[in-house]
XYZ file of C-alpha atoms in Angstrom:
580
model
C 0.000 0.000 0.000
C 1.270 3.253 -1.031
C 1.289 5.806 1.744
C 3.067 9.721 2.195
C 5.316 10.743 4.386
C 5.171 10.296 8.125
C 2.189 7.914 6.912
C 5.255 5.087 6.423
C 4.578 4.113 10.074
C 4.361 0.632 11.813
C 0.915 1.568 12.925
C -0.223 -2.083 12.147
C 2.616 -3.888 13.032
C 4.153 -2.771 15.861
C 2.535 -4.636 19.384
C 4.800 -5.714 22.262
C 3.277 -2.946 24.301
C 1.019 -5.388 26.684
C 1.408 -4.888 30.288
C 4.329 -2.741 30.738
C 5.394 -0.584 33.267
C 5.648 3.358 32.988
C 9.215 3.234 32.930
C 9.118 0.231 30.439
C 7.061 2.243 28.164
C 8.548 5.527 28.584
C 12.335 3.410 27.728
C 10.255 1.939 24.913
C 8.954 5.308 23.490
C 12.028 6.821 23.546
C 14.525 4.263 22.908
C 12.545 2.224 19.756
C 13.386 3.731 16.174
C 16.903 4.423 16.703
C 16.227 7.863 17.785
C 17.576 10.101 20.960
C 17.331 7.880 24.189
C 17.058 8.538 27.446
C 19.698 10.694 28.966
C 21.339 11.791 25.349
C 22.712 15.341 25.309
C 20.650 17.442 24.107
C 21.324 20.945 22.216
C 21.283 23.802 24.228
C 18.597 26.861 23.435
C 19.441 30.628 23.842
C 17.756 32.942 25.412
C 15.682 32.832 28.793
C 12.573 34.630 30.303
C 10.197 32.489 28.217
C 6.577 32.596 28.633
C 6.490 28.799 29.737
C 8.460 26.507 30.114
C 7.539 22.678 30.488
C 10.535 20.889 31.654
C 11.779 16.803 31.366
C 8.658 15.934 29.356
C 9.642 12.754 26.897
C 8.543 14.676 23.687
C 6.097 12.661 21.379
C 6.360 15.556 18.625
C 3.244 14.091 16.502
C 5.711 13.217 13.510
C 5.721 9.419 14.191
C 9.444 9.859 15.208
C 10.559 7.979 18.813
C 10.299 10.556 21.639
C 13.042 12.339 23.314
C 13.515 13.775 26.742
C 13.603 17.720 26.500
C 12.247 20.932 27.412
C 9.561 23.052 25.063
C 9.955 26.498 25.449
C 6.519 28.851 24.780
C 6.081 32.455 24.161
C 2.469 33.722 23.208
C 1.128 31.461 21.538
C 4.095 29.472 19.520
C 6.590 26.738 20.524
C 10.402 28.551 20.318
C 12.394 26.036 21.422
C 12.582 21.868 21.738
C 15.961 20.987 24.017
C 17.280 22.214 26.688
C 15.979 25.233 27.655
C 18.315 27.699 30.109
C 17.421 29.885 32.729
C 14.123 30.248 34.372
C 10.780 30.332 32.571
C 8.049 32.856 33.977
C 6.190 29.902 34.311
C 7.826 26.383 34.533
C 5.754 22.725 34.553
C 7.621 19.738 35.512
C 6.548 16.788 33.511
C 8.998 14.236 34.611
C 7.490 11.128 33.641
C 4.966 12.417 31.235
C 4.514 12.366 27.763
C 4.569 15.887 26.270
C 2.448 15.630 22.852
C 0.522 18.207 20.382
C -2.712 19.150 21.076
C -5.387 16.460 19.811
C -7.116 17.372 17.133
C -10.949 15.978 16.983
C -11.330 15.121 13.038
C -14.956 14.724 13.914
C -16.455 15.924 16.845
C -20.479 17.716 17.427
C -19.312 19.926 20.335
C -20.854 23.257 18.282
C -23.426 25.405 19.923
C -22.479 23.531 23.386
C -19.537 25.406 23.297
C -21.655 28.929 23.826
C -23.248 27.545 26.236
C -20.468 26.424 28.748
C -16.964 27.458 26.715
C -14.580 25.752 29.051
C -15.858 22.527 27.420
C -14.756 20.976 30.318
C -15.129 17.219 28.869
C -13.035 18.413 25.522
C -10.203 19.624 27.245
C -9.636 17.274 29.964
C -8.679 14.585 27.275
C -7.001 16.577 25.892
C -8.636 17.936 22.571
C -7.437 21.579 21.286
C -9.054 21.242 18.107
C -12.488 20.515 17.359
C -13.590 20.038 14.034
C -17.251 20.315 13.685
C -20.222 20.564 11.265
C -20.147 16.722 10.536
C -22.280 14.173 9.385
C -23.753 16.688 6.838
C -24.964 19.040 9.488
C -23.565 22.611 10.186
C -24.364 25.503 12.072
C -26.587 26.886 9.270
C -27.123 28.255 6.547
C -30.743 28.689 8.178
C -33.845 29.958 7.151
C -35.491 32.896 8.505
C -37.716 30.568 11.142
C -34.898 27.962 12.131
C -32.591 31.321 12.422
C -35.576 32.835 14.977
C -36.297 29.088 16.719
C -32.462 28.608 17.488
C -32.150 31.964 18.458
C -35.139 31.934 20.812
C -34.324 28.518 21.788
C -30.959 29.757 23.264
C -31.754 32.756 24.514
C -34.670 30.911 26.589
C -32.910 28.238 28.204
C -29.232 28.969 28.017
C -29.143 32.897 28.038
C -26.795 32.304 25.134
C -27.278 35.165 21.815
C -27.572 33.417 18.807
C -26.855 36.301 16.114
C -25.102 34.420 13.208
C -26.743 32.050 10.816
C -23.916 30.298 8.778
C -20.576 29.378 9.593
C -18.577 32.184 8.605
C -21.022 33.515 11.570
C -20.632 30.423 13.963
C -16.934 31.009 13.517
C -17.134 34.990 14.033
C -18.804 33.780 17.295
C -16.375 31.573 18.534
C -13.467 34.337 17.962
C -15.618 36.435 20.330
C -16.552 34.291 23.128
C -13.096 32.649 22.876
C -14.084 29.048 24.557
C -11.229 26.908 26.029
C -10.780 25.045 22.656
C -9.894 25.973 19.504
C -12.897 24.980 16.696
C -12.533 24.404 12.887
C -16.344 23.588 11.338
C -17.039 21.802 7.848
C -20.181 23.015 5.998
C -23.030 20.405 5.990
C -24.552 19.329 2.816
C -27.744 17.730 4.472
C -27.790 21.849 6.112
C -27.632 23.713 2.851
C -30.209 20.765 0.884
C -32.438 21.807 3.774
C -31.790 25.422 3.201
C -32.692 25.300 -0.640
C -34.695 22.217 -1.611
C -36.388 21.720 1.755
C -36.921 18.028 3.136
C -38.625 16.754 -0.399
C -37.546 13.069 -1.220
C -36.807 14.868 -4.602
C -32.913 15.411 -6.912
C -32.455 19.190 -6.458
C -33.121 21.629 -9.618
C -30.807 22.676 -11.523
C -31.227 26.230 -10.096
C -31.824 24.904 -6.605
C -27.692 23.015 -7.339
C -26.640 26.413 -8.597
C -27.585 27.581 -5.191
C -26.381 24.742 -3.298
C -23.071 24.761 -4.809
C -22.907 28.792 -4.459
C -23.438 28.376 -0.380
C -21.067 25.874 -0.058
C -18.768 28.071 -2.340
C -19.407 30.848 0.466
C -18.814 28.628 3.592
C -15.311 27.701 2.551
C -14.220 31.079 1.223
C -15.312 32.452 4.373
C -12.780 29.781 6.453
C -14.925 26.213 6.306
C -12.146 23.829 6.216
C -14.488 21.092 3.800
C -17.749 19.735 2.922
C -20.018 16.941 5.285
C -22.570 14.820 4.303
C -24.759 12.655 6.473
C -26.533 10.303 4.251
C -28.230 8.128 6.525
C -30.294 11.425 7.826
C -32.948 13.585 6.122
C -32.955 15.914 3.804
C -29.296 14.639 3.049
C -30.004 11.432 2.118
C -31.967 12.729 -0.634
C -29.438 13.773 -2.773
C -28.299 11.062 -5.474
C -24.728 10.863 -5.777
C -24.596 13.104 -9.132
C -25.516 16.074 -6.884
C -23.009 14.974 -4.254
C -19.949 15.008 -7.142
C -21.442 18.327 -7.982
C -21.400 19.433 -4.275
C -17.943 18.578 -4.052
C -16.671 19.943 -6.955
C -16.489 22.855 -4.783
C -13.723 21.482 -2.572
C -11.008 21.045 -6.194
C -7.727 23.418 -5.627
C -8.291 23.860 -2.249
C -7.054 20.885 -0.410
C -9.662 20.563 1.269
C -11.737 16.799 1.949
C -15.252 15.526 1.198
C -16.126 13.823 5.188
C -19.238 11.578 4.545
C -21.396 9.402 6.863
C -21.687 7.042 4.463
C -25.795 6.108 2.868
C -25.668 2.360 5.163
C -22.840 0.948 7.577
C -24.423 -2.119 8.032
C -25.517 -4.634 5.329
C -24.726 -2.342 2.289
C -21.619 -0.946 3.629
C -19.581 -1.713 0.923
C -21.830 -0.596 -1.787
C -21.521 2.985 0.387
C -17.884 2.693 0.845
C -18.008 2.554 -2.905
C -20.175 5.351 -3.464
C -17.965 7.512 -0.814
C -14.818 6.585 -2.558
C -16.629 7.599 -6.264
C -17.617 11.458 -5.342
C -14.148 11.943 -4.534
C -12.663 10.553 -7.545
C -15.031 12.120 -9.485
C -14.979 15.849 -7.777
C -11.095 15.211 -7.940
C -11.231 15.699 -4.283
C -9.502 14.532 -0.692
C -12.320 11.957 1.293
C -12.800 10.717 4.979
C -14.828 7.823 5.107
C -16.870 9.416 9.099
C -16.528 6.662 11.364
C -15.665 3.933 9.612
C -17.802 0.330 10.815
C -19.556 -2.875 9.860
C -22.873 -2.949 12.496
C -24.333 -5.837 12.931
C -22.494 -9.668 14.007
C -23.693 -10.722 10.322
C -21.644 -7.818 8.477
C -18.484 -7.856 10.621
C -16.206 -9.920 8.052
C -17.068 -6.744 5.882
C -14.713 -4.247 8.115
C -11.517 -6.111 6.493
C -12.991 -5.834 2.908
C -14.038 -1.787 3.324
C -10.423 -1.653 4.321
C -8.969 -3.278 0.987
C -11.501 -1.192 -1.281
C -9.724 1.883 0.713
C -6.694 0.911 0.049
C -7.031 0.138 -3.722
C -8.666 3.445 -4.141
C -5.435 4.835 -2.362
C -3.143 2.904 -4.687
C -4.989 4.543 -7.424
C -4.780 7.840 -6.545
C -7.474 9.037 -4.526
C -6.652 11.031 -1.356
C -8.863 8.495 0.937
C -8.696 8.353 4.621
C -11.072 7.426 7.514
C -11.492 8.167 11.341
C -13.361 6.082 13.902
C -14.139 6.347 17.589
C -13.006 3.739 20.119
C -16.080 2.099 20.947
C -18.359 -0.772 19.509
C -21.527 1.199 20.328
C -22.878 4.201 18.266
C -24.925 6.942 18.806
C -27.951 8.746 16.371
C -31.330 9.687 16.984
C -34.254 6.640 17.805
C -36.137 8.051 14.467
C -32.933 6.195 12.551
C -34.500 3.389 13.358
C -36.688 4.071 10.241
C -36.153 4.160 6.618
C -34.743 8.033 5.531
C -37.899 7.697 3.544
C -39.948 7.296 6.106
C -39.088 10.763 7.696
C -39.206 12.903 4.414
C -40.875 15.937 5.219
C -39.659 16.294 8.559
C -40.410 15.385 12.063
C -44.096 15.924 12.197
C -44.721 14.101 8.828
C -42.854 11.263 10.111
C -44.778 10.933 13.670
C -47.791 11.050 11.272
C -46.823 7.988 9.059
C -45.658 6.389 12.490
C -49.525 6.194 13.661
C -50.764 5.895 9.873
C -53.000 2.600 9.714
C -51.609 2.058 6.162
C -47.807 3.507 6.402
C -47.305 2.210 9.927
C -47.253 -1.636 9.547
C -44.128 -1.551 7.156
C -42.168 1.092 9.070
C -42.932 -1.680 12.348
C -41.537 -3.847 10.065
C -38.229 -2.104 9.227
C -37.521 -0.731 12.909
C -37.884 -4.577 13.833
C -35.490 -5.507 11.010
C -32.727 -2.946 12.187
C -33.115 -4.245 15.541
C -32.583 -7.675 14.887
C -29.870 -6.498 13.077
C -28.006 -5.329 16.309
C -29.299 -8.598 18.076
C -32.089 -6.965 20.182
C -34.180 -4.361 21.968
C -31.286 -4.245 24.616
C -28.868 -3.206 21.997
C -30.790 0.258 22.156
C -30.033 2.301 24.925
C -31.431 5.608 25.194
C -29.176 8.806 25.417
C -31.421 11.840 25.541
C -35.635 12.787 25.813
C -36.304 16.343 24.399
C -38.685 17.149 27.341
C -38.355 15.838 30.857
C -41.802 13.916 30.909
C -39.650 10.571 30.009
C -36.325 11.414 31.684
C -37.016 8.270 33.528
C -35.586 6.639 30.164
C -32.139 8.029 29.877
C -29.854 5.822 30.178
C -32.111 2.598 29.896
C -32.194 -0.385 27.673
C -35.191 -0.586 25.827
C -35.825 -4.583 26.249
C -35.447 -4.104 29.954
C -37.335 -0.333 30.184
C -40.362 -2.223 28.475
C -40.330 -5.333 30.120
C -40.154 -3.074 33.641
C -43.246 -0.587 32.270
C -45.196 -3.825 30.874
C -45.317 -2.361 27.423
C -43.970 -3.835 24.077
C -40.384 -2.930 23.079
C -41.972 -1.286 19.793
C -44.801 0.203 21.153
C -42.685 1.873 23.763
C -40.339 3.031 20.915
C -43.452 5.001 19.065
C -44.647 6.462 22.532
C -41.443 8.139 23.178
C -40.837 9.204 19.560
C -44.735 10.836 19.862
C -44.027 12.185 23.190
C -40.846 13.992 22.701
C -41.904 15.039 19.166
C -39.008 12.699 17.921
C -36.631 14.339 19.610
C -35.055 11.065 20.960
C -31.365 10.227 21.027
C -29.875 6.477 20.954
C -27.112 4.748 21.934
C -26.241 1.309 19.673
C -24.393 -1.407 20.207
C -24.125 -3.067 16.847
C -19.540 -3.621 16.507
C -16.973 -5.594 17.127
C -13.931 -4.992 19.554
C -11.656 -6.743 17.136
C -12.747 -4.793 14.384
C -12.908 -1.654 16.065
C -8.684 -2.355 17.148
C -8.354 -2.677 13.766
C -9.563 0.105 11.971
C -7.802 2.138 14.718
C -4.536 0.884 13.977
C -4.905 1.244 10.443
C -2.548 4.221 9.013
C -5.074 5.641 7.030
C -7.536 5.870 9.775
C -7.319 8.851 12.431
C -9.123 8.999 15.852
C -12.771 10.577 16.463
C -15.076 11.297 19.327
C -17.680 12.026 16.764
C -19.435 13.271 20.381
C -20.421 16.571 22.165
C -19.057 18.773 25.046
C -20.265 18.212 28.393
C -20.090 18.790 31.810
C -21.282 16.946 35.320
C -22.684 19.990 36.240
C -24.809 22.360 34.773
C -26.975 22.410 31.478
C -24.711 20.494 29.979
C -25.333 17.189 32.393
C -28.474 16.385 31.287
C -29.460 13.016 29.463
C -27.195 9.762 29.724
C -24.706 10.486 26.440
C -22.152 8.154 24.566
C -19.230 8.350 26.893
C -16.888 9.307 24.076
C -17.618 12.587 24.765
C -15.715 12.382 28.138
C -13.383 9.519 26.840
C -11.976 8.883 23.629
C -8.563 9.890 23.188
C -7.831 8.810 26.868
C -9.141 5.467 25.999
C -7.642 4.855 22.623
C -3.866 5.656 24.383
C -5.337 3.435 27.378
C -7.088 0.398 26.637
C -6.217 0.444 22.869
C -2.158 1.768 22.629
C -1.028 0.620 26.171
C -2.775 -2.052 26.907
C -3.778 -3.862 24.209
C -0.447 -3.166 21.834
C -2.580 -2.407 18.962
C 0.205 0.124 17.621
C 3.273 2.315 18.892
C 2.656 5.125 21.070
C 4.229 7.770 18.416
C 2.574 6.181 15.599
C -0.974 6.713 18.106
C -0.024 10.344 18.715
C 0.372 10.864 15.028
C -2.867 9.816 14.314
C -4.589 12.386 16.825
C -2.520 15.539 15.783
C -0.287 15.758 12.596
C -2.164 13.306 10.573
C -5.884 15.433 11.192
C -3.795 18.715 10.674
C -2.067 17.808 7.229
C -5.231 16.511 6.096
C -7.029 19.661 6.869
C -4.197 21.992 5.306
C -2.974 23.240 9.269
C 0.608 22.954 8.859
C 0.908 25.080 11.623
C -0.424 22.628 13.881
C 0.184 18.958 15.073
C 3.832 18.997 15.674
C 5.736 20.120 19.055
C 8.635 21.969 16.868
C 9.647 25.836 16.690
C 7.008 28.111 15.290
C 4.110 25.587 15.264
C 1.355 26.630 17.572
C 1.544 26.049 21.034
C -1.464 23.473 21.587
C 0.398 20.666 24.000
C -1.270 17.926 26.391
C 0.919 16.205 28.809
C 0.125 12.669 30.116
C 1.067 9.916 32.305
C 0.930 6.968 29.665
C 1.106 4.439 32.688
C -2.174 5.321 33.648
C -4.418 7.546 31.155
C -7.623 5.529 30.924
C -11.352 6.917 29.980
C -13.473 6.304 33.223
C -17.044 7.003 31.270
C -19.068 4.576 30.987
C -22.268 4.082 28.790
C -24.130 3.621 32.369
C -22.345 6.626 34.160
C -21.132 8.716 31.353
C -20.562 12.011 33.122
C -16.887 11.350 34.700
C -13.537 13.287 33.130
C -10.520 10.921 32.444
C -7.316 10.222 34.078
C -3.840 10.702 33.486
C -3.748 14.436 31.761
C -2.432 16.568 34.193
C -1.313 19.556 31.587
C -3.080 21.272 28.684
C -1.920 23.760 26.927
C -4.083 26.033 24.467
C -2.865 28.420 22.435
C 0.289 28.908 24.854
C -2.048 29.242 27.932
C -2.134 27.090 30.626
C -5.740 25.820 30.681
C -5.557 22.396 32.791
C -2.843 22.352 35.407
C -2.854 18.756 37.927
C -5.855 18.073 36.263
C -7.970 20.918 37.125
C -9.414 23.454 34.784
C -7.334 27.302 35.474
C -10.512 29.087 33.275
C -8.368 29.952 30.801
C -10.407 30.737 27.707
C -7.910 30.667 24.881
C -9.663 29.157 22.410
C -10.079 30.808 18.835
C -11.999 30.246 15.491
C -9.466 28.005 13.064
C -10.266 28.808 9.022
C -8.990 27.147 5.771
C -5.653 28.025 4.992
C -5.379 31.632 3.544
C -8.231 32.588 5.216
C -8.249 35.868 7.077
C -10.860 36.191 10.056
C -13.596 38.342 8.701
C -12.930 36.892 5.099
């Protein structure tokens, strides 16, 4: 398999990591490779008085490279020196037995609007995430109509006290330059977002006028700093579009750089056929892709992960710019109306509810929600996440099998009532993969690392519901459970994948590397014992292990606790000026 650059890693061959001690692994880091060890003199940096100085930190510099023990000097907001720094810092860390790496970059996260409402993103930054990259799955913040523009906005102001006055993402990102939260945020512009905007939710191809307009909006999101174009194809009005309109879409994206992210049309039994289908826009549009959390749901479509993999890498062999990212976990996490055909919800929510209680449509959309829950093996593969309303918080968190065996209703039954209820607002958890698949796909080198989750908090607004706990956990689990203790890859060719590799394929050269005159975005951890501690039954709980995060060149988790730094900033396409 052909690969570029750092990419020539021994991401899937390199194990021997089981079990080992932290000085084992920290003489294994730094020793493997043939690189600086331990102890090896290292070259001696002018000047003193830095802004920060983080000292003895075994550097994992996010180039795949074996670590070495050295100093990082920071002033503002830029790394100035990597070595060994003399003289006294006006602020000094000691990370003596820590891991000193880039800031992890989130190639797919949903943290958006949260971040308005509480901007220290508490559960972001405390595993370590500097970077979020948002407006996935074909969903953006806007462009929106005049009445989603006034809902949001009133929505916001209501029950969060937070001002809603942009309605695109140039906007979203003018708004995150001015309340400044504790992470930096990138956004993609949704193409299930701007069909909405134009066509509407019609199960209809778009005009040609109405793809003029389409393709001139998603022209105007990434001149204005949108750093590519999402589609979520298993979700209304996206899945609408036939894949002519997609190629068109994506067109957009030629010259720039810049990838086509989809959430592919199925992930389950016609997986491949979508794999396919993702891989064709981007040859056609003469574009970069990233397959959105790669996976092969259901026990009966798992021997299909290794085969999505191959048709990945041929495409890559023939020249198209292909990579995916995937989340550490075998479970997923949508909305309960997914449970239905994308037909089945055309013309939005309260159509759908309608067709749900229709004496002629409802027998065959029984019939489907059965068939996708067989799929995953039962009801209790369905946990749910979220209610829009309080009148079924009692749900959160709860198997469905068991919920409706303890109410005394029937598993589907139950599933229409609290789609009716909450006026389909209803979120899911599902647990439809495998563990050896998912250690696969992470160790792949053309796969990168997602929490494809939100920001939260245990306190707050932003405590509510029972969510996937890859929103607290997914970076501290994947160098945990997956890198340390299960060996799946080395620990520099893990850090790649969660900060240079999402930067280069992005266009933020800038970024990703702990070297002179890249941005100063830095976690340090204890890779002896970093470990996710949420849990799909007690989500709400921050990680372990990442004392030190560094934002920007401010100090915004010190021993683990938040300092309220706020030092966050809007992140646009290359050559794109705030304001643009």
């Amino acid at each position: 398999m052909t690969m570029d650059g750092d990419a020539r890693e021994d991401g899937m061959r390199d194990g021997g990591m089981r079990g080992v001690t932290r000085r084992d692994f920290l003489r294994h880091t730094a020793a493997v490779g043939g690189g600086l060890v331990v102890g090896a003199p290292l070259p001696l940096v002018a000047g003193q008085g830095h802004d920060l100085v983080l000292r003895n930190a075994l550097v994992v510099d996010g180039s795949g490279r074996p670590g070495v023990v050295a100093d990082v000097a920071v002033d503002g907001d830029r790394v100035v020196a990597v070595g060994r720094v003399p003289g006294r810092g006006i602020q000094e860390l000691d990370l003596t037995d820590h891991v000193l790496a880039p800031g992890f970059i989130d190639i797919h996260s949903h943290a958006e609007l949260s971040l308005l409402i509480n901007p220290r993103a508490e559960s972001r930054i405390r595993q370590g995430v500097t970077l979020e990259v948002v407006g996935q799955d074909g969903s953006s913040v806007g462009p929106w109509s005049d009445g989603q523009f006034e809902s949001t906005r009133d929505r916001y102001a209501s029950a969060y006290d937070v001002t809603i006055d942009f309605r695109d993402p140039v906007g979203f990102l003018g708004a995150v330059d001015r309340v400044r939260p504790a992470v930096n945020v990138a956004t993609m512009v949704g193409q299930g977002t701007i069909r909405g905007f134009v066509v509407g939710g019609a199960d209809r191809p778009a005009t040609d006028d109405e793809l003029t307009r389409m393709r001139r909006l998603v022209r105007q999101a990434l001149d204005g700093g949108a750093v590519g174009l999402s589609s979520g194809l298993e979700y209304t009005p996206g899945s609408f579009a036939p894949t002519e309109e997609l190629v068109a879409l994506a067109r957009e994206l030629a010259g720039r750089g810049l990838p086509y992210a989809s959430h592919m049309r199925n992930e389950d039994d016609r997986v491949l056929a979508a794999v396919e289908e993702t891989i064709h826009v981007g040859r056609m549009a003469g574009v970069p892709v990233i397959v959105a959390h790669l996976k092969a749901q259901g026990e009966r479509n798992h021997w299909k992960a290794e085969v999505a993999l191959r048709l990945i890498e041929d495409a890559r062999n023939a020249g198209v710019d292909v990579h995916f990212d995937r989340y550490p976990y075998v479970a997923y996490s949508t909305t309960l109306a997914n449970l239905f055909p994308a037909s089945a919800r055309a013309g939005g929510t309260q159509a759908f509810l309608a067709r749900l209680s229709d004496p002629d449509a409802g027998p065959a959309l029984e019939a489907a929600a059965r068939a996708k829950v067989a799929l995953l093996g039962s009801w209790d593969s369905i946990q749910i996440s979220s209610t829009g309303t309080e009148r079924n918080a009692m749900a959160r968190g709860r198997r469905l099998g068991e919920l409706a065996s303890e109410l005394g209703e029937e598993p589907y039954d139950l599933t229409r009532r609290l789609l009716q209820e909450e006026g389909g607002r209803v979120g899911m958890i599902g647990f439809g993969m495998s563990e050896e698949n998912t250690a696969r796909l992470l160790a792949h080198p053309l796969g990168m690392v997602c929490s494809d989750g939100g920001a939260y908090a245990p306190y707050g607004p932003l405590s509510s519901g029972s969510p996937h706990p890859r929103g607290y956990g997914t970076f501290p689990r994947f160098l945990g459970h997956y890198v340390r203790d299960r060996g799946i890859l080395s620990l520099e060719a893990a850090v790649r994948k969660i900060t240079r590799m999402p930067a280069e394929r992005l266009g933020l050269l800038d970024r990703g590397l702990v070297r002179p005159g890249m941005i100063a975005d830095l976690v340090a951890f204890d890779p002896s014992t970093i470990s996710d501690r949420a849990t799909f039954e007690d989500p709400h709980q921050y990680p372990e292990g990442i004392p030190v995060v560094v934002v920007g060149g401010q100090v915004t988790l010190r021993d683990g606790e938040h300092t309220g730094a706020l030092a966050g900033r809007a992140v646009r396409a290359p050559g794109v000026a705030a304001g643009s």
